[in-house]
mmCIF file of C-alpha atoms and ligand atoms in Angstrom:
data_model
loop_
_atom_site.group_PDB
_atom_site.id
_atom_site.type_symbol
_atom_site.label_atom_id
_atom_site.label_comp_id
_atom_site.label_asym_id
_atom_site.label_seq_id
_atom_site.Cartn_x
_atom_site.Cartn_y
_atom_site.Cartn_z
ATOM 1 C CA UNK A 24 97.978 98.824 21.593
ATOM 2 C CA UNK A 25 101.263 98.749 19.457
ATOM 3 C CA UNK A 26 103.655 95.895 19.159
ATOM 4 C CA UNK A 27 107.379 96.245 18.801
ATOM 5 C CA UNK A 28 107.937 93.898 15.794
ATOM 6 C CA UNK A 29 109.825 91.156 17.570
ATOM 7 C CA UNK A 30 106.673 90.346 20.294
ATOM 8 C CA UNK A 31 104.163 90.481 17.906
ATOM 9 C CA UNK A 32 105.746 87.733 15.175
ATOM 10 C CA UNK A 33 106.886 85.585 18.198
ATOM 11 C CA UNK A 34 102.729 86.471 19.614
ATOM 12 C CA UNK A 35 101.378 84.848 16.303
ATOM 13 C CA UNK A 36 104.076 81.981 16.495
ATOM 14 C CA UNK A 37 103.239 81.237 19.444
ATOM 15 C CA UNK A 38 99.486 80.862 18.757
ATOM 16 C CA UNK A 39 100.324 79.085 15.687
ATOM 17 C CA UNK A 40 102.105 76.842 17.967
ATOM 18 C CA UNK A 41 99.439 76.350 20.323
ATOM 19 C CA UNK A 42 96.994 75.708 17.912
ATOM 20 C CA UNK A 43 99.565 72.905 15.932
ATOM 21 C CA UNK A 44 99.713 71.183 19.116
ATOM 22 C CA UNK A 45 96.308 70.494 19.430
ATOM 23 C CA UNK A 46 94.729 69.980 16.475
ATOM 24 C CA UNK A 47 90.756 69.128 15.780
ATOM 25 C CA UNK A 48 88.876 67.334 13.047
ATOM 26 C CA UNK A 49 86.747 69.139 10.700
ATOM 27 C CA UNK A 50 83.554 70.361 12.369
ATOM 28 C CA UNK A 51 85.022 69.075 15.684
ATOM 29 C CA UNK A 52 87.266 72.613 16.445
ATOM 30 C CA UNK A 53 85.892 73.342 19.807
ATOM 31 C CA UNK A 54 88.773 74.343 21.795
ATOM 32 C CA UNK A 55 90.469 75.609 19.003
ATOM 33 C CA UNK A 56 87.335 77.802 18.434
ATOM 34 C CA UNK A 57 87.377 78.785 22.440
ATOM 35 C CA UNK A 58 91.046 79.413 21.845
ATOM 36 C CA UNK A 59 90.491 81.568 19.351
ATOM 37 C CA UNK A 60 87.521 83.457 20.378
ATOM 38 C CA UNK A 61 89.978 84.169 23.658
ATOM 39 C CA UNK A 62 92.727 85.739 21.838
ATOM 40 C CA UNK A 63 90.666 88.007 19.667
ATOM 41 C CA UNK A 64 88.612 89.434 22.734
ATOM 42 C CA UNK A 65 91.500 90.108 24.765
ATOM 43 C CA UNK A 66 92.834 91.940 21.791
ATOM 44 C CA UNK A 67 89.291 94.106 22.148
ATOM 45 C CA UNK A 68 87.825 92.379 18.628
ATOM 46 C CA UNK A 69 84.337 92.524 18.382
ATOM 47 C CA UNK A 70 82.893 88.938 18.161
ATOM 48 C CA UNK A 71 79.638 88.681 16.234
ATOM 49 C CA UNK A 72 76.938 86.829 18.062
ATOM 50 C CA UNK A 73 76.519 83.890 15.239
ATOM 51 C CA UNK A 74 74.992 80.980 15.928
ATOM 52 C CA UNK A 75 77.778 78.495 15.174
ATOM 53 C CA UNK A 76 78.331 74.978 16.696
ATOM 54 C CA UNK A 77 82.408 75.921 15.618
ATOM 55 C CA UNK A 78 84.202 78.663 14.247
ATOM 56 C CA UNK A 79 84.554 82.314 14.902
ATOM 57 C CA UNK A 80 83.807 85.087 13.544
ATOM 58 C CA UNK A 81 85.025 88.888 14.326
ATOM 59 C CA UNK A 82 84.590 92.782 13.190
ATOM 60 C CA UNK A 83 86.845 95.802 13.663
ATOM 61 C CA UNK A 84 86.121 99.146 12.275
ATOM 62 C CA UNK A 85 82.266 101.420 11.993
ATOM 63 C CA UNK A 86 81.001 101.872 8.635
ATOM 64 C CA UNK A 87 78.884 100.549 6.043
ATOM 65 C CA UNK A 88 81.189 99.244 3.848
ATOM 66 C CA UNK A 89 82.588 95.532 4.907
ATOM 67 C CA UNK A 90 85.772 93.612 3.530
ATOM 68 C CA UNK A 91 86.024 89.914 4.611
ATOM 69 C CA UNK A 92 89.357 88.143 5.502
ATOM 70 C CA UNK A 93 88.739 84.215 5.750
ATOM 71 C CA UNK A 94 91.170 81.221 7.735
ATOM 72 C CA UNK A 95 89.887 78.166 8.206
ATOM 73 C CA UNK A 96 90.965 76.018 11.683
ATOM 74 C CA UNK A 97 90.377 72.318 10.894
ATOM 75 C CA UNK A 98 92.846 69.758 10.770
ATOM 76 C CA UNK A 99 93.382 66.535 9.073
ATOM 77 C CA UNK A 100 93.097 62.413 10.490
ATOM 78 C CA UNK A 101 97.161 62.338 9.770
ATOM 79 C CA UNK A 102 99.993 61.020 12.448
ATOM 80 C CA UNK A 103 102.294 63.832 12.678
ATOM 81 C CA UNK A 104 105.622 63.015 11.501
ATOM 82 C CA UNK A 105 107.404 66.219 11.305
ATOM 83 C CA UNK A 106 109.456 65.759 14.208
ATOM 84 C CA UNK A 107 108.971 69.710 15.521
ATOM 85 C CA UNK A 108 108.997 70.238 19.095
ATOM 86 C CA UNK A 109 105.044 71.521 19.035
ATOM 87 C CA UNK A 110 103.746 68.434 17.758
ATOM 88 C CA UNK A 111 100.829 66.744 17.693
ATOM 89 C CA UNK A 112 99.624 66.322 20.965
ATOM 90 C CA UNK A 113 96.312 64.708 19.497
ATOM 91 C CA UNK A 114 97.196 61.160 18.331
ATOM 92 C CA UNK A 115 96.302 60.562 14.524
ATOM 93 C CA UNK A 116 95.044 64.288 14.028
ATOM 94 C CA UNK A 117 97.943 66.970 12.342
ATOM 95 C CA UNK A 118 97.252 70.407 11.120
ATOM 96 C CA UNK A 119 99.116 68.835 7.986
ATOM 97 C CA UNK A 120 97.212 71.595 5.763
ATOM 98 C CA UNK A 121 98.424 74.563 7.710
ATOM 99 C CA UNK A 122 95.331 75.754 8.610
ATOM 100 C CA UNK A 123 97.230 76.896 11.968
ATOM 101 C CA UNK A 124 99.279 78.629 10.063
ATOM 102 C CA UNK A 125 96.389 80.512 8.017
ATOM 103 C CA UNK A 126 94.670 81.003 11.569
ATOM 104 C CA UNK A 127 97.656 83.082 13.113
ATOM 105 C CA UNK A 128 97.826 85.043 9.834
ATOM 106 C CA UNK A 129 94.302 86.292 10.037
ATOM 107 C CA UNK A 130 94.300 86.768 13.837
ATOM 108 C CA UNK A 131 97.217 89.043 13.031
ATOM 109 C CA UNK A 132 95.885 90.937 10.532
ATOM 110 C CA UNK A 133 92.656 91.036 13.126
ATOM 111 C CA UNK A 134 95.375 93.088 15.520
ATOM 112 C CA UNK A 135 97.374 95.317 13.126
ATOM 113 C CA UNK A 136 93.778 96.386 11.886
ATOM 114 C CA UNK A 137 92.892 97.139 15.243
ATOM 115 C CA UNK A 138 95.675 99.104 16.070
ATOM 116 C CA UNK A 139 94.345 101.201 12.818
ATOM 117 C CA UNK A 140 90.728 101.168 13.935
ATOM 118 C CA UNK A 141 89.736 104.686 13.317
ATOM 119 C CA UNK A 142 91.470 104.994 10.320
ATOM 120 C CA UNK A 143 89.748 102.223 8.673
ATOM 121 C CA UNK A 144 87.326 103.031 5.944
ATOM 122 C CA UNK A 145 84.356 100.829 6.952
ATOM 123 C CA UNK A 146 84.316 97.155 8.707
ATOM 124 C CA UNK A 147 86.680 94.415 8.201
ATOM 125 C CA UNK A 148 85.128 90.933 8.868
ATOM 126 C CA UNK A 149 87.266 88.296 10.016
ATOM 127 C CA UNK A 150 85.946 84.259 9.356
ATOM 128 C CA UNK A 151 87.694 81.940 11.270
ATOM 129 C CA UNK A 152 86.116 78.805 9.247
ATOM 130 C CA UNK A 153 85.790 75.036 10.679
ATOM 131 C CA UNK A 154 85.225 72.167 8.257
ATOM 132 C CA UNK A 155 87.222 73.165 5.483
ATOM 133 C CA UNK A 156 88.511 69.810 4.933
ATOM 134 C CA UNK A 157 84.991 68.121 4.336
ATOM 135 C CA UNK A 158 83.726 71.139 2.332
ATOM 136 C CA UNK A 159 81.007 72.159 4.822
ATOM 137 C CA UNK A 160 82.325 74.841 6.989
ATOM 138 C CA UNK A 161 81.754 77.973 4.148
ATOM 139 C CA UNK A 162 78.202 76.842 3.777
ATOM 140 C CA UNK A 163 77.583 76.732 7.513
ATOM 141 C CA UNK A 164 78.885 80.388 7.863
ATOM 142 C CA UNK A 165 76.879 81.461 5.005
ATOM 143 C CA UNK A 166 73.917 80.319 6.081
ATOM 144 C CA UNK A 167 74.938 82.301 9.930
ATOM 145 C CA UNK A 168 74.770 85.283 8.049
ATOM 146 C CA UNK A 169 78.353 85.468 8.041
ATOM 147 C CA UNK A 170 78.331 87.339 4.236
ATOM 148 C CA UNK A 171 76.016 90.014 4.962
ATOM 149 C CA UNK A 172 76.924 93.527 3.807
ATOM 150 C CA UNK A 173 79.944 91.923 2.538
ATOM 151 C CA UNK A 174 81.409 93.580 -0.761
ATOM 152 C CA UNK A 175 84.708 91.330 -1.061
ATOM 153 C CA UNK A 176 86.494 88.516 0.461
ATOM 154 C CA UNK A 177 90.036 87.338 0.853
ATOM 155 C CA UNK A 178 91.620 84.469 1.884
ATOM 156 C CA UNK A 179 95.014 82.005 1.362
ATOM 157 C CA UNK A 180 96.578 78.718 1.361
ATOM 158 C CA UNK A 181 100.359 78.194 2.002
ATOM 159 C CA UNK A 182 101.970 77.022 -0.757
ATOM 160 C CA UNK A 183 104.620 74.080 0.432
ATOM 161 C CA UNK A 184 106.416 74.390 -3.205
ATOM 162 C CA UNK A 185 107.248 78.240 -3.165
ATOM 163 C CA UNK A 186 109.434 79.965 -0.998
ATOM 164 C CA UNK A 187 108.946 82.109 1.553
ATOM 165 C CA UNK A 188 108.493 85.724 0.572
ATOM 166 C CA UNK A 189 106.590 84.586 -2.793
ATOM 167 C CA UNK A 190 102.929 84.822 -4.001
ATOM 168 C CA UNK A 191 100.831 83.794 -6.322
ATOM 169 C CA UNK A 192 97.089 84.047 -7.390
ATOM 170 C CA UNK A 193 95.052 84.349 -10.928
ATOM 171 C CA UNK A 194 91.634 85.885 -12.128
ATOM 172 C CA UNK A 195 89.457 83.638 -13.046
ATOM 173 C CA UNK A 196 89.275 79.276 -12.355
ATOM 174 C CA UNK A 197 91.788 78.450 -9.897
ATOM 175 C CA UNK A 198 90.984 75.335 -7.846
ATOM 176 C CA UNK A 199 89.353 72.432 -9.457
ATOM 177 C CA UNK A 200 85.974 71.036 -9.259
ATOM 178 C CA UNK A 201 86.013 67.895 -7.238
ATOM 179 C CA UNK A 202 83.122 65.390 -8.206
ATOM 180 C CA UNK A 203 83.643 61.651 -6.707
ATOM 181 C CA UNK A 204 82.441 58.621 -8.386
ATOM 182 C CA UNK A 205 81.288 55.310 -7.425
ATOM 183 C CA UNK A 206 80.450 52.186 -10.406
ATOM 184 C CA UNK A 207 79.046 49.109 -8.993
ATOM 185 C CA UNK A 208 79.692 45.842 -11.332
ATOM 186 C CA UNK A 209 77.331 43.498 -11.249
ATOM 187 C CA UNK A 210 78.624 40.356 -13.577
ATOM 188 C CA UNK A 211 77.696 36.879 -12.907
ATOM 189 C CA UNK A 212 79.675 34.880 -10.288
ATOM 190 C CA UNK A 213 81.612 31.412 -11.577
ATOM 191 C CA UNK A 214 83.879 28.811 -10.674
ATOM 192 C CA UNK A 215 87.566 30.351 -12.127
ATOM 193 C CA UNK A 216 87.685 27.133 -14.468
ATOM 194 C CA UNK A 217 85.237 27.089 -15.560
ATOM 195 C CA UNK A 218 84.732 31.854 -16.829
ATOM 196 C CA UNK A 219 82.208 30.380 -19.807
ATOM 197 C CA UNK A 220 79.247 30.225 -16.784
ATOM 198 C CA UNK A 221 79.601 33.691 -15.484
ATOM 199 C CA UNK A 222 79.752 36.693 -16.695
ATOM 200 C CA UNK A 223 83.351 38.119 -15.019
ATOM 201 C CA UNK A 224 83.198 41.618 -13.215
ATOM 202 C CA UNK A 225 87.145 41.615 -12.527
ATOM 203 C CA UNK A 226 87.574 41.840 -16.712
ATOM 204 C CA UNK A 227 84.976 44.334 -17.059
ATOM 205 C CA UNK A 228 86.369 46.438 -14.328
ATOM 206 C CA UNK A 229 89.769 46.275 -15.837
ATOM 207 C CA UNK A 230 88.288 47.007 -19.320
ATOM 208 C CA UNK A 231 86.550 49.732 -17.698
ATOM 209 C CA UNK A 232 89.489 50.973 -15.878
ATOM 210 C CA UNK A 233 91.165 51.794 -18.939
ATOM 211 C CA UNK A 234 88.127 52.890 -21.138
ATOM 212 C CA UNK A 235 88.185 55.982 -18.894
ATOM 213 C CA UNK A 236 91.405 57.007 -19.405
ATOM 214 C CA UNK A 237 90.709 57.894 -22.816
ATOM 215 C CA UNK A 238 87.956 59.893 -21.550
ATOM 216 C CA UNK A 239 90.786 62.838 -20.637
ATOM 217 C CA UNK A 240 93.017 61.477 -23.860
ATOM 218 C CA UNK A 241 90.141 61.339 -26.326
ATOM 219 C CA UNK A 242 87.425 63.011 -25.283
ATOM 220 C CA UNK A 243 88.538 66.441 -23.903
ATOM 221 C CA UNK A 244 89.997 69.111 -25.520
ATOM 222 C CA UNK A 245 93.955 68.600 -24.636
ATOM 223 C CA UNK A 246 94.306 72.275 -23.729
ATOM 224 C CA UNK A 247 91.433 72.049 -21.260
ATOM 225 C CA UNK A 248 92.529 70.588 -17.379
ATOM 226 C CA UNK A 249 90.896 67.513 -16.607
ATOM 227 C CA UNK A 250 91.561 64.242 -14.141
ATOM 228 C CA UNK A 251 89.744 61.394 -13.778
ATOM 229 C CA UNK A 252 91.174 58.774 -11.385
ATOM 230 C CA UNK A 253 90.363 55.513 -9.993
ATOM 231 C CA UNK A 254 91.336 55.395 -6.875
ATOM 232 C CA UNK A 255 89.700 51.979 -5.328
ATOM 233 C CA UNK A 256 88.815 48.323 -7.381
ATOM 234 C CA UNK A 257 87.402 45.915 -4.503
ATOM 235 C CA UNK A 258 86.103 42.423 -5.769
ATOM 236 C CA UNK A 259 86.686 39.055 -5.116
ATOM 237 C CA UNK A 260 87.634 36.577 -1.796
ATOM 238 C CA UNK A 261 90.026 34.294 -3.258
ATOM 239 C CA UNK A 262 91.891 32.423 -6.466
ATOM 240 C CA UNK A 263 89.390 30.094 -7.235
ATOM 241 C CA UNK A 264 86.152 31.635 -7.631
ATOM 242 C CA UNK A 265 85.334 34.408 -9.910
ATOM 243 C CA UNK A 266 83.300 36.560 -7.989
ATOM 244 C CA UNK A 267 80.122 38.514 -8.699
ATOM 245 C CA UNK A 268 80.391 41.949 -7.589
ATOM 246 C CA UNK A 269 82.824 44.512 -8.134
ATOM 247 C CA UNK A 270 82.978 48.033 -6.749
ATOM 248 C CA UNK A 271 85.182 50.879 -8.039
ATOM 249 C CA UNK A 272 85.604 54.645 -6.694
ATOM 250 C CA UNK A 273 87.278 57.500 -7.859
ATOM 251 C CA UNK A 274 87.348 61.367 -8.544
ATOM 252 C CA UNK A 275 86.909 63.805 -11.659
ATOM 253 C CA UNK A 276 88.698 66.920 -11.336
ATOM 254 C CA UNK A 277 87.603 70.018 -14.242
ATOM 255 C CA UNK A 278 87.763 73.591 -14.197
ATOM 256 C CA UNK A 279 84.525 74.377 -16.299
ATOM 257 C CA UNK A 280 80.857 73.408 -15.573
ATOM 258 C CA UNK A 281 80.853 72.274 -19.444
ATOM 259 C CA UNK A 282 83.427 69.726 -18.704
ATOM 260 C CA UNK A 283 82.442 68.692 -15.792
ATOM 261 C CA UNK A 284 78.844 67.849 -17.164
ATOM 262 C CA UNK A 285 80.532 66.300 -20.485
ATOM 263 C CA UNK A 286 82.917 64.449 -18.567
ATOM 264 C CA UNK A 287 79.971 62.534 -16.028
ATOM 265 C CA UNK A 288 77.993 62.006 -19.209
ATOM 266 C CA UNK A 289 81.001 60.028 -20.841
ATOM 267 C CA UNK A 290 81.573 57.974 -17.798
ATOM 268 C CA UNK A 291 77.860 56.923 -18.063
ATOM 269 C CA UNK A 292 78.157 56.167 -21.070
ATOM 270 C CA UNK A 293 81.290 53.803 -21.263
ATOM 271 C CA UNK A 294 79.779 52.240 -17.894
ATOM 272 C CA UNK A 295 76.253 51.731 -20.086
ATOM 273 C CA UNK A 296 78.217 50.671 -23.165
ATOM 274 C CA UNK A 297 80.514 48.141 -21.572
ATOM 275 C CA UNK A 298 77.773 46.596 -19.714
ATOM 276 C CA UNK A 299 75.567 45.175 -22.199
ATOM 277 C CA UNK A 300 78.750 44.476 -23.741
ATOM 278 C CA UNK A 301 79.435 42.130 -21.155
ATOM 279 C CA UNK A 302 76.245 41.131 -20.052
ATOM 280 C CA UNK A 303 76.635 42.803 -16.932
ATOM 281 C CA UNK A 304 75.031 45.311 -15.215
ATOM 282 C CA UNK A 305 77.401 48.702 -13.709
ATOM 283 C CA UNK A 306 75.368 51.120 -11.439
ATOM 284 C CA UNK A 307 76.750 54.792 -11.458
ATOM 285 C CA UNK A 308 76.610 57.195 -8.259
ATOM 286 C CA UNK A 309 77.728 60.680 -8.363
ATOM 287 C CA UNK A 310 78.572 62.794 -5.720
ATOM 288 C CA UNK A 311 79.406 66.221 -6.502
ATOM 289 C CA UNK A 312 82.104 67.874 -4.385
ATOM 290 C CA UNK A 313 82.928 71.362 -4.405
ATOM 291 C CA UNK A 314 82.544 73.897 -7.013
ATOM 292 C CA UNK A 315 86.019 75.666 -9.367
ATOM 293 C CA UNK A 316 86.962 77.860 -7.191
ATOM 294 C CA UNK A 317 86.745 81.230 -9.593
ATOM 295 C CA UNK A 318 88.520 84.529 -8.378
ATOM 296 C CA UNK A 319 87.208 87.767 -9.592
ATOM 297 C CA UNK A 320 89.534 89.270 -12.597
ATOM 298 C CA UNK A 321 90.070 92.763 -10.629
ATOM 299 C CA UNK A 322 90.679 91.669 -7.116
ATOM 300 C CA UNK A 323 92.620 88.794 -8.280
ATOM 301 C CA UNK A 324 94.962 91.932 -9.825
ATOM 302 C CA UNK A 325 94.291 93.961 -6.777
ATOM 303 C CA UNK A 326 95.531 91.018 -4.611
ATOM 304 C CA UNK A 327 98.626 91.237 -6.544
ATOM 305 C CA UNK A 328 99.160 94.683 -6.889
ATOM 306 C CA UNK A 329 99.253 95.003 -2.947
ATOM 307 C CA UNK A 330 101.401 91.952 -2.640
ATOM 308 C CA UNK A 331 103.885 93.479 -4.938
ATOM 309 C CA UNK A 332 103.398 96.780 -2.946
ATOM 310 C CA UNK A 333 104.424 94.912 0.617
ATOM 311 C CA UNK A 334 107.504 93.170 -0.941
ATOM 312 C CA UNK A 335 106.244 89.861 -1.969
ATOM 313 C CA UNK A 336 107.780 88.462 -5.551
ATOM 314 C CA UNK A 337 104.639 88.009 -7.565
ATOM 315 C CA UNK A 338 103.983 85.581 -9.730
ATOM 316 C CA UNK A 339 100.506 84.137 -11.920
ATOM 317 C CA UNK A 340 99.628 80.614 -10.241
ATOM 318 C CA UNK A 341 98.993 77.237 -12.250
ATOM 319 C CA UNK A 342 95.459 76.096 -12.197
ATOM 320 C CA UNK A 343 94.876 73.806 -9.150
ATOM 321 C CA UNK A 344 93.652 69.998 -9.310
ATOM 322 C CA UNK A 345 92.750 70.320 -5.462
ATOM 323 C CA UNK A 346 89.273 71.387 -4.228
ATOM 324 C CA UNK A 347 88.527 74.364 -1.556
ATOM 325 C CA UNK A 348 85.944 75.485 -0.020
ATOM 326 C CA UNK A 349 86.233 79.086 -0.288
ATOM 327 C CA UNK A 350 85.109 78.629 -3.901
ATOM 328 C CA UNK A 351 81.710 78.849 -2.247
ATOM 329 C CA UNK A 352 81.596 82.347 -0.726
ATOM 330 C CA UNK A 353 83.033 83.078 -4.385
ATOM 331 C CA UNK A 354 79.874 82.068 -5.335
ATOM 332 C CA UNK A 355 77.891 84.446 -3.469
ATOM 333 C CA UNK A 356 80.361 87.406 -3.623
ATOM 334 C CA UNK A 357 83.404 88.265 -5.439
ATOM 335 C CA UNK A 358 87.131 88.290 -4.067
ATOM 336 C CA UNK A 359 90.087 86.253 -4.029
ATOM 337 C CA UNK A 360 91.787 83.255 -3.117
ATOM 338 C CA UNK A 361 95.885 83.836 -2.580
ATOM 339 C CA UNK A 362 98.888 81.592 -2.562
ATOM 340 C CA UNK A 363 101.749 82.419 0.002
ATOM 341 C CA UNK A 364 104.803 80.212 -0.106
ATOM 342 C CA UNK A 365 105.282 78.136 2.439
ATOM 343 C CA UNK A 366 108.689 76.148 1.618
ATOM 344 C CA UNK A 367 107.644 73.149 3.542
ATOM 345 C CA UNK A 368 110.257 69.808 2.263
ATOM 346 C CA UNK A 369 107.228 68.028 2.644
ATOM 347 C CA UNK A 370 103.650 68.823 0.721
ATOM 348 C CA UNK A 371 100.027 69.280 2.085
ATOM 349 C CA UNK A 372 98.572 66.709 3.813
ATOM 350 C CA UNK A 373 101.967 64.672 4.218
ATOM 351 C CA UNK A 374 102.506 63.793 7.522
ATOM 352 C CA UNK A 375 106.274 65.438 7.870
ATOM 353 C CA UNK A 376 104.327 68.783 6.180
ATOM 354 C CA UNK A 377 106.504 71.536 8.286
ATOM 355 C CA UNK A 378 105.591 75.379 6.656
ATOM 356 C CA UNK A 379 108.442 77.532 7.189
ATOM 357 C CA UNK A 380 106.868 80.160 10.259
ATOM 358 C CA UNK A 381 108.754 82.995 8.810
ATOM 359 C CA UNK A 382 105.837 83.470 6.416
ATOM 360 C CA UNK A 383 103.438 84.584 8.891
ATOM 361 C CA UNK A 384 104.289 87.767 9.903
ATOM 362 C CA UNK A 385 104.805 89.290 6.804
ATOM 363 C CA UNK A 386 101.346 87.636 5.315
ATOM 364 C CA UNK A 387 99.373 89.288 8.727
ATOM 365 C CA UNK A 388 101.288 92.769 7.207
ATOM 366 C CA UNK A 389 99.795 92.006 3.733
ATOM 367 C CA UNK A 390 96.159 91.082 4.598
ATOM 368 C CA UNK A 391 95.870 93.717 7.143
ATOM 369 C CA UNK A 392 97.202 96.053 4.232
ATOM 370 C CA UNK A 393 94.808 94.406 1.595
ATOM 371 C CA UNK A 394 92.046 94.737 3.799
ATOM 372 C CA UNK A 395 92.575 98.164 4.508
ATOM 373 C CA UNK A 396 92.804 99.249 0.756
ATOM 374 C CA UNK A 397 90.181 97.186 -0.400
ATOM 375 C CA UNK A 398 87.625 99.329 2.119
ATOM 376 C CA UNK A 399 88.939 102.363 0.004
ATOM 377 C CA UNK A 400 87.801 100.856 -3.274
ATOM 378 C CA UNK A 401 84.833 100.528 -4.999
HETATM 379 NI NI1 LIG B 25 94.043 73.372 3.260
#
């Protein structure tokens, strides 16, 4: 099979296209997997008989050694915006990530590697991941098996702030740890003229408010990243009462497990110190999101190298505040995550978020290339 460069960019347009048009929640991909799992067999992939409730996963090449190339296929609950002519056809759902984008990347490097079959130097393994968005869809193909025999892995986000024909990546932390938070203030509820009665959860939540800011100001080293936001206060029904609950939520955002740990310590410790201050009582849950997302030092460089090889400007990324869940297979194996600009006017997750298209040709070109090279490494 050989494609004459003009069919096979407007081929993975076209699927991106199809894909952008109907877009599904996180674990909810179903036709997009059957879509999918379509293309790749009539393109004579081998599809590996996981058990999966979405997502798909394909081989091409014989050998022992295996190389993994990862996209993930969910969408996002956003109203599309964007004003393109492919559209949202799903009401209130948007690939506003570009996970469609990512998709037709990795199906194309899934045909340019077949066309090379024989002269591959083991397996290539292709993850098309669901449930990116909610941090469950690495784990799920984990657990399927989906890792086995797998030496490396590789996989990118578009990058709406770079232009096209630029990437970046680093060794080492790259995206953020995400942990959530929720404190529950439990004061004493009063009539508002008469505060002396109660003990007022709307000051202490204020007070509180503020006493974590200093926890990144005064508490962290300055030169290591850390966030913590608030990003919800609900208390109260209306002007005369002073009520007796408050509930705040919000998210802590580190690169190192040291931090992390020091930073949910602090935060239980302000809670504990302002509540007996106060005479209240503040109840902490922690959620813990997903992990840094750490790349591997040498194929972080490798990842580059072969960029730079293809034609791509190189450059070393900024550290990430945003979560992903490939940090998990990075966990279990090394590899590396990869930017690719995107030039989008509009960010991730916005709902006018347009990627330019021109990207994904040449990106299919690079990870079929990176692929191929890595199988020749040790
Ligand atoms: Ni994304």
């Amino acid at each position: 099979m050989t494609f004459a460069t003009q069919t096979f960019e407007q081929q993975l347009i076209d699927w991106r296209r199809e894909l952008h048009q109907n877009p599904e929640l996180s674990g909810q991909e179903v036709a997009t997997t059957a879509r999918i799992r379509h293309w790749l067999e009539s393109a004579g992939l081998r599809l590996l008989p996981y058990t999966l409730a979405t997502g798909v996963v394909a081989e091409v090449g014989h050998g022992d050694k295996v190389i993994a190339l990862r996209a993930d296929i969910d969408a996002l609950p956003i109203h599309e915006t964007s004003g393109v002519s492919f559209s949202s056809q799903h009401e209130g759902v948007m690939h506003a990530c570009g996970h469609d984008v990512h998709s037709s990347v990795i199906l194309g490097a899934a045909l340019l590697l077949k066309e090379r079959e024989d002269q591959l130097a083991g397996r290539v393994r292709l993850l098309f991941q669901p449930a990116e968005e909610n941090f469950t869809g690495a784990k799920a193909l984990i657990k399927a098996g989906a890792l086995e025999n797998v030496s490396a892995i590789f996989g990118m986000h578009n990058e709406p702030g770079l232009p096209v024909g630029t990437f970046a990546t680093r060794g080492g932390a790259f995206y953020a740890n995400v942990d959530r938070f929720v404190l529950r203030v439990k004061g004493k509820g009063a009539h508002a003229a008469r505060p002396h009665e109660g003990h007022d959860p709307i000051v202490l939540a204020s007070q509180l408010v503020i006493a974590l800011q200093t926890i990144a100001s005064r508490d962290i080293d300055t030169l290591d990243s850390v966030v913590v936001s608030v990003t919800r206060i609900q208390g109260g029904n209306t002007w005369n009462v002073l009520p007796e609950n408050v509930e705040l939520e919000g998210t802590v955002r580190t690169h190192r497990g040291d931090i992390q740990k020091q930073v949910e310590k602090r935060i239980r410790e302000i809670a504990s110190g302002l509540a007996s201050a106060f005479g209240a009582q503040i109840e902490v849950e922690w959620f813990n999101g997903p992990v840094t997302l750490i790349n591997d030092e040498k194929w972080a460089a490798f990842s580059m190298q072969v960029a730079e090889n293809v034609g791509y400007k190189t450059q070393t990324s900024e550290l990430h505040m945003g979560g992903e869940d490939f940090a998990v297979y990075l966990q279990t194996i090394p590899g590396a995550f990869v930017s690719i600009g995107s030039a989008s006017p509009y960010g991730l997750h916005h709902s006018a978020f347009n990627p330019d298209e021109a990207l994904i040709e040449n990106a299919a070109r690079y990870f079929a290339t990176l692929a191929e090279q890595a199988l020749l490494k040790n």
